[in-house]
PDB file of C-alpha atoms in Angstrom:
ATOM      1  CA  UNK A   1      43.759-109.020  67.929  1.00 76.00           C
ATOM      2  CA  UNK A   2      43.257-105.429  66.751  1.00 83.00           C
ATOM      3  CA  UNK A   3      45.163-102.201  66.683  1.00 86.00           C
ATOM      4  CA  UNK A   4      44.328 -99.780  69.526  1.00 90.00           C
ATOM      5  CA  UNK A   5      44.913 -95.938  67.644  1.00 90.00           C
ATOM      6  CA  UNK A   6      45.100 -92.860  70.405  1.00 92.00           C
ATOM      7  CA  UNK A   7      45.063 -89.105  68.902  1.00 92.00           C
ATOM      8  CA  UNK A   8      46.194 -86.700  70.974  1.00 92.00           C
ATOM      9  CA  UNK A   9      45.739 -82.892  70.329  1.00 90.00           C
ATOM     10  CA  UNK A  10      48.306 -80.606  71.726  1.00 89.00           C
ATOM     11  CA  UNK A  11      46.977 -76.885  71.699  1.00 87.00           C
ATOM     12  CA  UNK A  12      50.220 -74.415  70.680  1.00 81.00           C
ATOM     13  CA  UNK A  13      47.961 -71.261  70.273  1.00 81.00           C
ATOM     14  CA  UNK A  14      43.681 -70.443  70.552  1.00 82.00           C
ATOM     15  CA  UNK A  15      42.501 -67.316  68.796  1.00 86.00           C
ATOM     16  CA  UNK A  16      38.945 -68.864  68.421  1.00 89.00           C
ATOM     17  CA  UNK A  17      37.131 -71.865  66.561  1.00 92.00           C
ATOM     18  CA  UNK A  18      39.292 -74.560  68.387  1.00 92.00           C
ATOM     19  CA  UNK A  19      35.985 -76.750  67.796  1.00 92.00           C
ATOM     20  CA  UNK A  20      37.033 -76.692  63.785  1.00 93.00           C
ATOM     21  CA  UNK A  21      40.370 -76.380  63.712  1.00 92.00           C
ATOM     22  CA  UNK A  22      40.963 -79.711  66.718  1.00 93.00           C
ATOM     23  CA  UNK A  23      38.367 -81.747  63.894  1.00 93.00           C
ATOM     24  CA  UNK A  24      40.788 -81.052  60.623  1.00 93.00           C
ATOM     25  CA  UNK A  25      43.683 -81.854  62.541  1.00 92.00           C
ATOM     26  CA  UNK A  26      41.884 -84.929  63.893  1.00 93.00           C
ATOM     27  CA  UNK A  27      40.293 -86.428  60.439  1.00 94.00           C
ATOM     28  CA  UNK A  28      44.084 -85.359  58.609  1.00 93.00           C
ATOM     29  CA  UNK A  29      46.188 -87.096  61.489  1.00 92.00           C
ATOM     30  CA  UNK A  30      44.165 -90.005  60.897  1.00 93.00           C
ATOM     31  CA  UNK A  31      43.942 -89.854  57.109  1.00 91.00           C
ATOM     32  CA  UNK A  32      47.929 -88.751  57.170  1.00 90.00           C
ATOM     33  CA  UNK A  33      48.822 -92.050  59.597  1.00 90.00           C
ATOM     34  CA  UNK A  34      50.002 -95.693  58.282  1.00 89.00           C
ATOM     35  CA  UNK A  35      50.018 -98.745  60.431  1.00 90.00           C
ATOM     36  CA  UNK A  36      52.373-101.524  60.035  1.00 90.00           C
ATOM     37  CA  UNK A  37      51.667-104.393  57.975  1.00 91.00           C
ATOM     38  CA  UNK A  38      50.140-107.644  58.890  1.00 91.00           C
ATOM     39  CA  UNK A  39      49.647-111.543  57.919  1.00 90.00           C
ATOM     40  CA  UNK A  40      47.532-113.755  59.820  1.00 89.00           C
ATOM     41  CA  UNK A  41      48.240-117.135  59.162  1.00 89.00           C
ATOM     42  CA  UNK A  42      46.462-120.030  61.502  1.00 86.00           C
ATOM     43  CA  UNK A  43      47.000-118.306  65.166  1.00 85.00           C
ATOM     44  CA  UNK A  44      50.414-117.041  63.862  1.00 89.00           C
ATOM     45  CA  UNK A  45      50.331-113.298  63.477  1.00 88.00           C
ATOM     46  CA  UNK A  46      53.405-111.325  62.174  1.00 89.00           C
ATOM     47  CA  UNK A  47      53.735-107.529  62.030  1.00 89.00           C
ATOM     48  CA  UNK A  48      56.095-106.370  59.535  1.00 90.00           C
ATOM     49  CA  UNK A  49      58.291-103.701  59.908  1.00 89.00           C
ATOM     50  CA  UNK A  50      58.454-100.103  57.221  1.00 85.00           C
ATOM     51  CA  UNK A  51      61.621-101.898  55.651  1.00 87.00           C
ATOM     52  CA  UNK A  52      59.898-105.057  54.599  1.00 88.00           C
ATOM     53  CA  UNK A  53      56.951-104.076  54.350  1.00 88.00           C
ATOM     54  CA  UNK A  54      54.970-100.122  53.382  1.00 86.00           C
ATOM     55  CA  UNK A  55      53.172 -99.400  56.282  1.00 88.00           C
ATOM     56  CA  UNK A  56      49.352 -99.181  54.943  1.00 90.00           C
ATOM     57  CA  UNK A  57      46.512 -96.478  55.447  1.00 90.00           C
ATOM     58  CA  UNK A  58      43.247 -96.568  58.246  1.00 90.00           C
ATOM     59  CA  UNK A  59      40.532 -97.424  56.252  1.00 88.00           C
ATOM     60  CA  UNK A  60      38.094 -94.205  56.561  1.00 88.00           C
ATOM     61  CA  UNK A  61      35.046 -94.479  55.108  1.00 89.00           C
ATOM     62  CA  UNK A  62      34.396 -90.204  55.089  1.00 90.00           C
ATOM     63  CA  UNK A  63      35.793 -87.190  56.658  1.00 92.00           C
ATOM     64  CA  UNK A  64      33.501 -85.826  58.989  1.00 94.00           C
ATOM     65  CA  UNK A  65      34.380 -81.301  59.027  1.00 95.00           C
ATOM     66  CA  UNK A  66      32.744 -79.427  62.001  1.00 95.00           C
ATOM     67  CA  UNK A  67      31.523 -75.757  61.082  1.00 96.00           C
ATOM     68  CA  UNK A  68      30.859 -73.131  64.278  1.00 95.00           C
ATOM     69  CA  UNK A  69      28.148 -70.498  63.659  1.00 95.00           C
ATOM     70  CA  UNK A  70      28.255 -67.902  66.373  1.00 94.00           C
ATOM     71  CA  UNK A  71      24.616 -66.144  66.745  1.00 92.00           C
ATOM     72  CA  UNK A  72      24.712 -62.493  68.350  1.00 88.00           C
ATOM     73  CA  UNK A  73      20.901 -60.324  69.646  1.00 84.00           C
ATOM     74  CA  UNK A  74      19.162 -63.483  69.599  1.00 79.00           C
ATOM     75  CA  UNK A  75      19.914 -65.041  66.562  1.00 81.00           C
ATOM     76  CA  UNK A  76      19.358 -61.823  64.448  1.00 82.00           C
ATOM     77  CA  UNK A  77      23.300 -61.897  63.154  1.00 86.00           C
ATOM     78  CA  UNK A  78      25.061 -65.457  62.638  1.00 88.00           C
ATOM     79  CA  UNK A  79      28.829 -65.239  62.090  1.00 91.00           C
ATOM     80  CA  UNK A  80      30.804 -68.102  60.693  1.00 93.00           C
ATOM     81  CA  UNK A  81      33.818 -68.992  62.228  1.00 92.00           C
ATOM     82  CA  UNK A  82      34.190 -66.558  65.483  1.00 93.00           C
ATOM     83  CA  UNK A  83      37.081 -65.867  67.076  1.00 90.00           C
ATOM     84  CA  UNK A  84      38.151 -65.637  70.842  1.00 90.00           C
ATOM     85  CA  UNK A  85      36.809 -62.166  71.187  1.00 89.00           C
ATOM     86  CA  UNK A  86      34.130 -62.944  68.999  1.00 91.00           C
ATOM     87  CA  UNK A  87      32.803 -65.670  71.693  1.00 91.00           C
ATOM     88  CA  UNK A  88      33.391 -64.069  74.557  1.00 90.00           C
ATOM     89  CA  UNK A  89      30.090 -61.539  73.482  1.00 89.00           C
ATOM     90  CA  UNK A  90      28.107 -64.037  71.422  1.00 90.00           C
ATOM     91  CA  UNK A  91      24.867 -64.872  72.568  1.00 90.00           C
ATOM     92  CA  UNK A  92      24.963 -68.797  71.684  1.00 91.00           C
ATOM     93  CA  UNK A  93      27.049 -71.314  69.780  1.00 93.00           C
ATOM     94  CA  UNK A  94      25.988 -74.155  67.174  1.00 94.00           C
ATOM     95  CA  UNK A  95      28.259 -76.473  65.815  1.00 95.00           C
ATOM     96  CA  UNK A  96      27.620 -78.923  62.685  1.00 95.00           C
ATOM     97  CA  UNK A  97      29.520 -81.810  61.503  1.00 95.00           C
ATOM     98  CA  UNK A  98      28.949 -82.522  57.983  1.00 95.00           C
ATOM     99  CA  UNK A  99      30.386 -84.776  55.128  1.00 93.00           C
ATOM    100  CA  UNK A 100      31.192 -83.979  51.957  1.00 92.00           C
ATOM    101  CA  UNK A 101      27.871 -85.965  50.754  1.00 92.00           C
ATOM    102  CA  UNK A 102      26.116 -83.512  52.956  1.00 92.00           C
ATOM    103  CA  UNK A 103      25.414 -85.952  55.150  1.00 93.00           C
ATOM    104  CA  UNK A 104      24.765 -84.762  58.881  1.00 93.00           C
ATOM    105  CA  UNK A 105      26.817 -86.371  61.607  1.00 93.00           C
ATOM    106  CA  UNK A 106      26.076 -84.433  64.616  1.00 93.00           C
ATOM    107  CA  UNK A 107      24.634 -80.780  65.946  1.00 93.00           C
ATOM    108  CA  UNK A 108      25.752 -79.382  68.634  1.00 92.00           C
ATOM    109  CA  UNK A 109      24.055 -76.660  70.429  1.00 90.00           C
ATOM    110  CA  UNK A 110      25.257 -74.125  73.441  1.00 89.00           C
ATOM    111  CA  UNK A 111      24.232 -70.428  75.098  1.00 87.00           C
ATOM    112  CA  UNK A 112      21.469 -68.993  75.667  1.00 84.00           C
ATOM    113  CA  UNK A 113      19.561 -68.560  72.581  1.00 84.00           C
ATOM    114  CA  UNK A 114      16.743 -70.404  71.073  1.00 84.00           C
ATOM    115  CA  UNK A 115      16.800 -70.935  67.530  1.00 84.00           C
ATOM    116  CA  UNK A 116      14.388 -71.464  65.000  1.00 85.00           C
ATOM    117  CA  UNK A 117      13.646 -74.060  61.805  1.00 86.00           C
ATOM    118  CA  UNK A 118      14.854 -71.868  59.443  1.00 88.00           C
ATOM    119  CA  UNK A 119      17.767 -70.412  61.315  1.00 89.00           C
ATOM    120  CA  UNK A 120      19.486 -73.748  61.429  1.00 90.00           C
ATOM    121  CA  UNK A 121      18.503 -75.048  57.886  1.00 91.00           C
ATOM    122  CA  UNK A 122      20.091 -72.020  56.883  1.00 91.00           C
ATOM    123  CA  UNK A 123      23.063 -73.209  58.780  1.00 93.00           C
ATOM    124  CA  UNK A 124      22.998 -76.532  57.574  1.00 94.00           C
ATOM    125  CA  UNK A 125      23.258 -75.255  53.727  1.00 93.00           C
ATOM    126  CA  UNK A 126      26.433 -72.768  54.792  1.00 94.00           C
ATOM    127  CA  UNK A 127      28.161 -76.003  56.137  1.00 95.00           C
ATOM    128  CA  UNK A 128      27.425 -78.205  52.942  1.00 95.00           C
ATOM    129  CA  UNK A 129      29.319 -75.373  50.814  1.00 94.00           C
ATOM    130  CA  UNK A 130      32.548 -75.233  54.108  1.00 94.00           C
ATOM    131  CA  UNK A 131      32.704 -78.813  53.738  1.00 95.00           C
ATOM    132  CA  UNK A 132      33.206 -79.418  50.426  1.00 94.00           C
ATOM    133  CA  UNK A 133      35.624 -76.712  50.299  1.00 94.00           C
ATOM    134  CA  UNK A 134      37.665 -77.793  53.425  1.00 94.00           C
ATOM    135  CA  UNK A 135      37.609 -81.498  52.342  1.00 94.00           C
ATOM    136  CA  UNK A 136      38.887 -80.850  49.055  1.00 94.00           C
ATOM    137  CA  UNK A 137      42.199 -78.571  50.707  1.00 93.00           C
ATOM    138  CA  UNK A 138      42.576 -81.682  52.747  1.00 92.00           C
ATOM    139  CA  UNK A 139      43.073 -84.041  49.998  1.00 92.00           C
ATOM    140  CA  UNK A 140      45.202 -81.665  48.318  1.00 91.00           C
ATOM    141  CA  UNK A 141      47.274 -81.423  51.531  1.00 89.00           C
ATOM    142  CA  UNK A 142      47.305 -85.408  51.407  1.00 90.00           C
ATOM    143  CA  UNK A 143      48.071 -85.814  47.970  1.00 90.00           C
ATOM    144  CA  UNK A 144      50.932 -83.243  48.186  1.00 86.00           C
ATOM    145  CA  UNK A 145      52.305 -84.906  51.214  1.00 84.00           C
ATOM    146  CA  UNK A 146      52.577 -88.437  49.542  1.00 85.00           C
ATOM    147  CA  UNK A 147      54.001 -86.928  46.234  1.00 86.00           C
ATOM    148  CA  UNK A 148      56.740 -85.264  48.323  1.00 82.00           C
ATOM    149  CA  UNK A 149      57.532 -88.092  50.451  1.00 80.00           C
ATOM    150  CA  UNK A 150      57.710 -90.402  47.165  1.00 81.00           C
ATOM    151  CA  UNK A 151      60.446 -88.329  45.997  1.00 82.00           C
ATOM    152  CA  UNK A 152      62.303 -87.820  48.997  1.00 76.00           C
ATOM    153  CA  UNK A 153      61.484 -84.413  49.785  1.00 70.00           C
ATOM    154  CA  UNK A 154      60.554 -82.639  53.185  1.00 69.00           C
ATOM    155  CA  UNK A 155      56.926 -81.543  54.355  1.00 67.00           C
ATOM    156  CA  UNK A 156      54.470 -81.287  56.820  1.00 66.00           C
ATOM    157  CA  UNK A 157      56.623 -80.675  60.482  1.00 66.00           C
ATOM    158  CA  UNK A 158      59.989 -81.496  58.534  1.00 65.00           C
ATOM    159  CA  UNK A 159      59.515 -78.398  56.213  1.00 66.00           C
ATOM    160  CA  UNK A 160      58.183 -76.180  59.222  1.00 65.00           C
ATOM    161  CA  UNK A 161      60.130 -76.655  61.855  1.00 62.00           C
ATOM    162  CA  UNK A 162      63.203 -74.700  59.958  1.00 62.00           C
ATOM    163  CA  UNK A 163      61.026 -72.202  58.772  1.00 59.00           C
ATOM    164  CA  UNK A 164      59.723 -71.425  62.392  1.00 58.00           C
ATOM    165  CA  UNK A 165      56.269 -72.012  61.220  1.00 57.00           C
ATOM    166  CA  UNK A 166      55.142 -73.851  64.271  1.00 54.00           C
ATOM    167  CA  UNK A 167      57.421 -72.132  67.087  1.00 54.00           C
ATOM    168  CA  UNK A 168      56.681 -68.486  65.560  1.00 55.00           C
ATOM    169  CA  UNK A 169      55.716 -67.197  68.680  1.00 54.00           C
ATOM    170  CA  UNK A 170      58.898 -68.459  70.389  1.00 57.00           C
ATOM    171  CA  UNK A 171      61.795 -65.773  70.992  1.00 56.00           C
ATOM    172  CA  UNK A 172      65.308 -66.885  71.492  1.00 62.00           C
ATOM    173  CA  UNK A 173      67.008 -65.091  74.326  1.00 65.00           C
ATOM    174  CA  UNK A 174      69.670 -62.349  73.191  1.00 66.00           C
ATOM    175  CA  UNK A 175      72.415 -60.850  75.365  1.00 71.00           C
ATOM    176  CA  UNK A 176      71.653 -56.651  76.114  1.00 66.00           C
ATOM    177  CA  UNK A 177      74.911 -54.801  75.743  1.00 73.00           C
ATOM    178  CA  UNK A 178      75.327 -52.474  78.479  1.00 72.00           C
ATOM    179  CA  UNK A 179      78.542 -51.092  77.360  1.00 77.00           C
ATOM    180  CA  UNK A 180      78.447 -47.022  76.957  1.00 78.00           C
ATOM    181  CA  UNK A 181      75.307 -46.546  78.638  1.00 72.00           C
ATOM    182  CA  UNK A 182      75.688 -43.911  80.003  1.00 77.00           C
ATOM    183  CA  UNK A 183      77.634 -41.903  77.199  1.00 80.00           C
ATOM    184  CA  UNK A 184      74.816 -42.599  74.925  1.00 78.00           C
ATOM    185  CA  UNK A 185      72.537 -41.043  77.583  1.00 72.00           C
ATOM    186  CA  UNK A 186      73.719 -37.913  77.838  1.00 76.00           C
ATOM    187  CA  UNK A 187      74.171 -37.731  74.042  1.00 79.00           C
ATOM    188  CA  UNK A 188      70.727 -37.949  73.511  1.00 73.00           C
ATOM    189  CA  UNK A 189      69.742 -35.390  76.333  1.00 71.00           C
ATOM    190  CA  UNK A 190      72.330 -32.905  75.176  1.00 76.00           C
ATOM    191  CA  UNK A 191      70.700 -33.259  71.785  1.00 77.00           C
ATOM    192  CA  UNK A 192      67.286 -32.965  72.835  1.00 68.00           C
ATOM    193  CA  UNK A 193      65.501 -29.310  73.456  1.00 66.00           C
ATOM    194  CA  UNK A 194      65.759 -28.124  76.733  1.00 61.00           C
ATOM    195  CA  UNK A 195      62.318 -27.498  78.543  1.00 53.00           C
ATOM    196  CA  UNK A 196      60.604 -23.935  78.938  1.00 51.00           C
ATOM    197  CA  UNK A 197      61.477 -23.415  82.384  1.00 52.00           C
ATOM    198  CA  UNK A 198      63.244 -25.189  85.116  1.00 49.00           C
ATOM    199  CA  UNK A 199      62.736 -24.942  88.701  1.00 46.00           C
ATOM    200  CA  UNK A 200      66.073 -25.582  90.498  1.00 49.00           C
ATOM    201  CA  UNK A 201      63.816 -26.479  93.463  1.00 53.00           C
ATOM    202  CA  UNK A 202      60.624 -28.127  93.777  1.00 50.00           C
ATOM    203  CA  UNK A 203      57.561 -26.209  95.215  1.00 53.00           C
ATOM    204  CA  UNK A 204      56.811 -27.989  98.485  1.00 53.00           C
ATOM    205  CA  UNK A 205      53.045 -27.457  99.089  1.00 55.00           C
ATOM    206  CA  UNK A 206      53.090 -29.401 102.731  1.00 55.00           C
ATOM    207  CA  UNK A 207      55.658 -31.725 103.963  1.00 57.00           C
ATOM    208  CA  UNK A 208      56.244 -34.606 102.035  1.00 54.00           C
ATOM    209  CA  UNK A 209      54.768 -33.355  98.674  1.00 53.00           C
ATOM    210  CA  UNK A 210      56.225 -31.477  95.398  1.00 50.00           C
ATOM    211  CA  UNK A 211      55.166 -30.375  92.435  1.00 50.00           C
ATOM    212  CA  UNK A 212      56.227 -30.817  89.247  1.00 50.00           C
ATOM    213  CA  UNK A 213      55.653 -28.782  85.991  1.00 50.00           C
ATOM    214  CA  UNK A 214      52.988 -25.867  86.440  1.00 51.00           C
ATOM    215  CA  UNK A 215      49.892 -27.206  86.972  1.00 52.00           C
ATOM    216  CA  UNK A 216      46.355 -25.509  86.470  1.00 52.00           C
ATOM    217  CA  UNK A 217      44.043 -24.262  89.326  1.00 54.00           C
ATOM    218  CA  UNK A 218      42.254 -27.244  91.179  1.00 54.00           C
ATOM    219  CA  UNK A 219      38.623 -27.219  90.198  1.00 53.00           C
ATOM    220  CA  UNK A 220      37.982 -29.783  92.841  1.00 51.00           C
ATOM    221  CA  UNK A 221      34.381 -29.252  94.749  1.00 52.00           C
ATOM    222  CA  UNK A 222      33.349 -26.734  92.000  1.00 52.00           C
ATOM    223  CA  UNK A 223      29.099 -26.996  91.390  1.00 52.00           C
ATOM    224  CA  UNK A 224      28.010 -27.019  88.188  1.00 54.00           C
ATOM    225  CA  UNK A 225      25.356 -24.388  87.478  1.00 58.00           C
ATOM    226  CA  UNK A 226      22.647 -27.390  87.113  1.00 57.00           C
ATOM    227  CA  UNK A 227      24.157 -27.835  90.821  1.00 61.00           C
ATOM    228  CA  UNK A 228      23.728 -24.747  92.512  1.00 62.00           C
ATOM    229  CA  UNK A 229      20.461 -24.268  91.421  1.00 67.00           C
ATOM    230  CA  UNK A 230      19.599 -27.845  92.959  1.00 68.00           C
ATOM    231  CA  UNK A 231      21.362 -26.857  96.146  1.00 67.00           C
ATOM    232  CA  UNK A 232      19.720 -23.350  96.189  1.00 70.00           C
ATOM    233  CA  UNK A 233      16.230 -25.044  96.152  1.00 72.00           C
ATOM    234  CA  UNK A 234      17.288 -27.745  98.716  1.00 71.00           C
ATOM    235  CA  UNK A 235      18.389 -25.152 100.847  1.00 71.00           C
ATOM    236  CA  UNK A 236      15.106 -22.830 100.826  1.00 71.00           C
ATOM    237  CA  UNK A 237      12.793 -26.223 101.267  1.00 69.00           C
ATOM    238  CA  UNK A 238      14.963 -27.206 104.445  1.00 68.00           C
ATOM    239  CA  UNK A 239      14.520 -23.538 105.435  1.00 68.00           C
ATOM    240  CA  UNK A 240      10.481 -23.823 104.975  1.00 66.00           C
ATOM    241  CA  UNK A 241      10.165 -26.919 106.691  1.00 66.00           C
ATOM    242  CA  UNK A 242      12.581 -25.651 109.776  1.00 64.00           C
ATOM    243  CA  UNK A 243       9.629 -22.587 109.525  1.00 64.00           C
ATOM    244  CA  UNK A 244       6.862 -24.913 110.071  1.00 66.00           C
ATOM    245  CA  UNK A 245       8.674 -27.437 112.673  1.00 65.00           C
ATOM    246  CA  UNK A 246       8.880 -24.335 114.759  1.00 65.00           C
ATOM    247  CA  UNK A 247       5.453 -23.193 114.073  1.00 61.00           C
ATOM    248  CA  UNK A 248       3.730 -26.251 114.804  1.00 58.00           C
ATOM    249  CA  UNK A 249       5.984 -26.469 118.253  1.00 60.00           C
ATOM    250  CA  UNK A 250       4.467 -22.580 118.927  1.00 61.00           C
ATOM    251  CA  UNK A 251       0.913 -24.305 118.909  1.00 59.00           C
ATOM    252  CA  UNK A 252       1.828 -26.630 121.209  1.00 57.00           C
ATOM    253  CA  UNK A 253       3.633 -25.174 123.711  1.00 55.00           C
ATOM    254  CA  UNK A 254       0.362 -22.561 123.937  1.00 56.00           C
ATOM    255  CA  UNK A 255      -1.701 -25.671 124.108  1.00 54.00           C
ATOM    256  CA  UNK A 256      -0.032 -26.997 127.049  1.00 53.00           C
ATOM    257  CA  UNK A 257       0.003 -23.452 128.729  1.00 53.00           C
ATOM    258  CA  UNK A 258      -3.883 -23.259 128.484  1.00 52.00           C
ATOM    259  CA  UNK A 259      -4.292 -26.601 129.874  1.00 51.00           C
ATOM    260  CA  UNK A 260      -4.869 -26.528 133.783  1.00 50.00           C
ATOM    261  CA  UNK A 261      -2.459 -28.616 135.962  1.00 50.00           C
ATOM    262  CA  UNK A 262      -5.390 -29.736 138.003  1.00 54.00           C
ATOM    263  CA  UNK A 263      -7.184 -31.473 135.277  1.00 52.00           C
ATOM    264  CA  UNK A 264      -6.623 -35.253 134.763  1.00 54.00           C
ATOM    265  CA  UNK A 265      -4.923 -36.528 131.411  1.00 51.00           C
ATOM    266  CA  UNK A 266      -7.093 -39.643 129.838  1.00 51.00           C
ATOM    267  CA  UNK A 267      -5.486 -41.942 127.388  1.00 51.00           C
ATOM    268  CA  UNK A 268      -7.039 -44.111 125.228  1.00 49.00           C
ATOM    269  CA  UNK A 269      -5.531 -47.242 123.903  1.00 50.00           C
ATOM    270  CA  UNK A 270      -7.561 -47.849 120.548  1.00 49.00           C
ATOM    271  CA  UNK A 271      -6.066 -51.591 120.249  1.00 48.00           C
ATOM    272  CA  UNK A 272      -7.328 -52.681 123.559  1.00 48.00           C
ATOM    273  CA  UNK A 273      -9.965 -50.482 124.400  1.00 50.00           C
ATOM    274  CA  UNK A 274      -8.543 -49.443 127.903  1.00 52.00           C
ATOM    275  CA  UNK A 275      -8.841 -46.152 129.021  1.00 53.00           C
ATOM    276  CA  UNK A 276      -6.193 -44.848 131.720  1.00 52.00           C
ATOM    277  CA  UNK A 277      -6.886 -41.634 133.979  1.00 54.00           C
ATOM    278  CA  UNK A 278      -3.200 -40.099 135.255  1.00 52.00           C
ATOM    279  CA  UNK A 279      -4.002 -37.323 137.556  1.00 55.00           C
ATOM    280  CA  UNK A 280      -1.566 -34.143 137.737  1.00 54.00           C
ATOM    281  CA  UNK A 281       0.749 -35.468 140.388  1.00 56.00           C
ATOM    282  CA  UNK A 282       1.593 -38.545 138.257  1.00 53.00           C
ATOM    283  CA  UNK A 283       2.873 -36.636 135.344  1.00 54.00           C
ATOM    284  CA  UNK A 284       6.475 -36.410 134.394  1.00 55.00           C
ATOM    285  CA  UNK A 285       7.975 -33.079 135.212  1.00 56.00           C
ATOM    286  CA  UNK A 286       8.188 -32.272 131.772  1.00 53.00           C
ATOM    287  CA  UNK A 287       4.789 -33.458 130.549  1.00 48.00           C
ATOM    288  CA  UNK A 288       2.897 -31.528 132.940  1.00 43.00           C
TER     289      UNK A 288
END
């Protein structure tokens, strides 16, 4: 027989990091929990209960502290630590999980960068000097913990709670007192300065419309100068080529007059080779 221990994370707020912070919680529930006591004699087992017997402590061998680097233009800047808006522009992610004897347990690697040897070595030394300095809070945290329980006192979620350390973002609801509303309005607009001028009736442009305050002359549909100069030139090259469309219809329609009516037409079909011969009388009307 052996004990079956479930953590369970519950997520109260994210500004970032949750990688980090979800592993200290983790390795500090598990280093903060006690199990019941238990004697095994023969195939008798008996589990004691926290009056007869201290609950004892998980037997953890090390403490295991995951350190985020966030990398930004390929690599070139690393950032320790990002936070939510941090990661929503970072280029990649890499996450180590180090011991205190700088011991690597695993590395973890995400986005769309590629890093290098030195890049992560350089990582690896940053998380040796995070470690030691999160794992030592820890058993501060621990040790603080046990003193104050020894004597009777209140921490961790007991001291918290009344403190609204853990429901700070929680707003209790508060009755709005209506009472006098409107006597406090018109206090405060008989004390405020009237406005310049006041139109007893609005200016009704087209049905259905009004205006309020002045206003300023619509520039709406106004060219810049860069504008009009474009336009100017678009308009005299339209102008040129409605010349020459005109010109070149001049030639032709003198062309056709100088051609006689009597003559056959022969067209050539350069694909195929065939030549057809459409006398006068086989012309459309407006061809001939």
């Amino acid at each position: 027989q052996v004990w079956q221990i479930r953590l369970d994370m519950h997520l109260l707020n994210h500004d970032g990091n949750i990688t980090d912070a979800a592993s200290i919680a983790g390795i500090v529930a598990l280093c903060h929990f006690r199990r019941p006591d238990v004697s095994v004699q023969g195939e008798e087992v008996t589990v004691y209960t926290p009056e007869e017997r201290d609950p004892v402590p998980l037997s953890i061998h090390h403490m295991p502290i995951c350190v985020s680097f966030a990398f930004f233009h390929q690599g070139t800047y690393l950032l320790v630590d990002p936070t939510e808006r941090e990661e929503r522009v970072m280029d990649g992610l890499l996450v180590i999980a180090m011991n205190k004897h700088h011991e690597i347990c695993t590395i973890q690697s995400s986005g769309v960068v590629m890093l290098l040897q030195d890049q992560i070595l350089r990582c690896s030394k940053i998380t040796a000097v995070k470690v030691a300095e999160i794992t030592e809070l820890i058993q501060k945290a621990l040790e603080n913990d046990q003193k104050a329980r020894k004597e009777g006192g209140k921490f961790g979620f007991a001291e918290s709670i009344p403190n609204q350390r853990i429901t700070a973002f929680k707003m209790e609801s508060a009755a709005v007192d209506t009472n006098d509303v409107e006597e406090q309005a018109g206090e405060i607009i008989a004390k405020a300065d009237p406005p310049s001028e006041v139109f007893a009736n609005p200016v009704l442009h087209t049905p259905g419309t009004a205006q309020i305050g002045e206003g300023i002359e619509s520039s709406w549909g106004d060219l810049e100068e860069s504008e009009k100069e474009e336009a100017a030139e678009e308009e005299g090259e339209s102008e040129a080529a409605a010349f020459e469309c005109d010109k070149v219809e001049t030639e032709d329609a003198s062309t056709l007059k100088e051609t006689k009516s009597d003559d056959p037409i022969v067209l050539s079909d350069s694909e195929e080779e065939e030549v057809v011969i459409l006398q006068p009388q086989e012309l459309p009307r407006k061809t001939r």
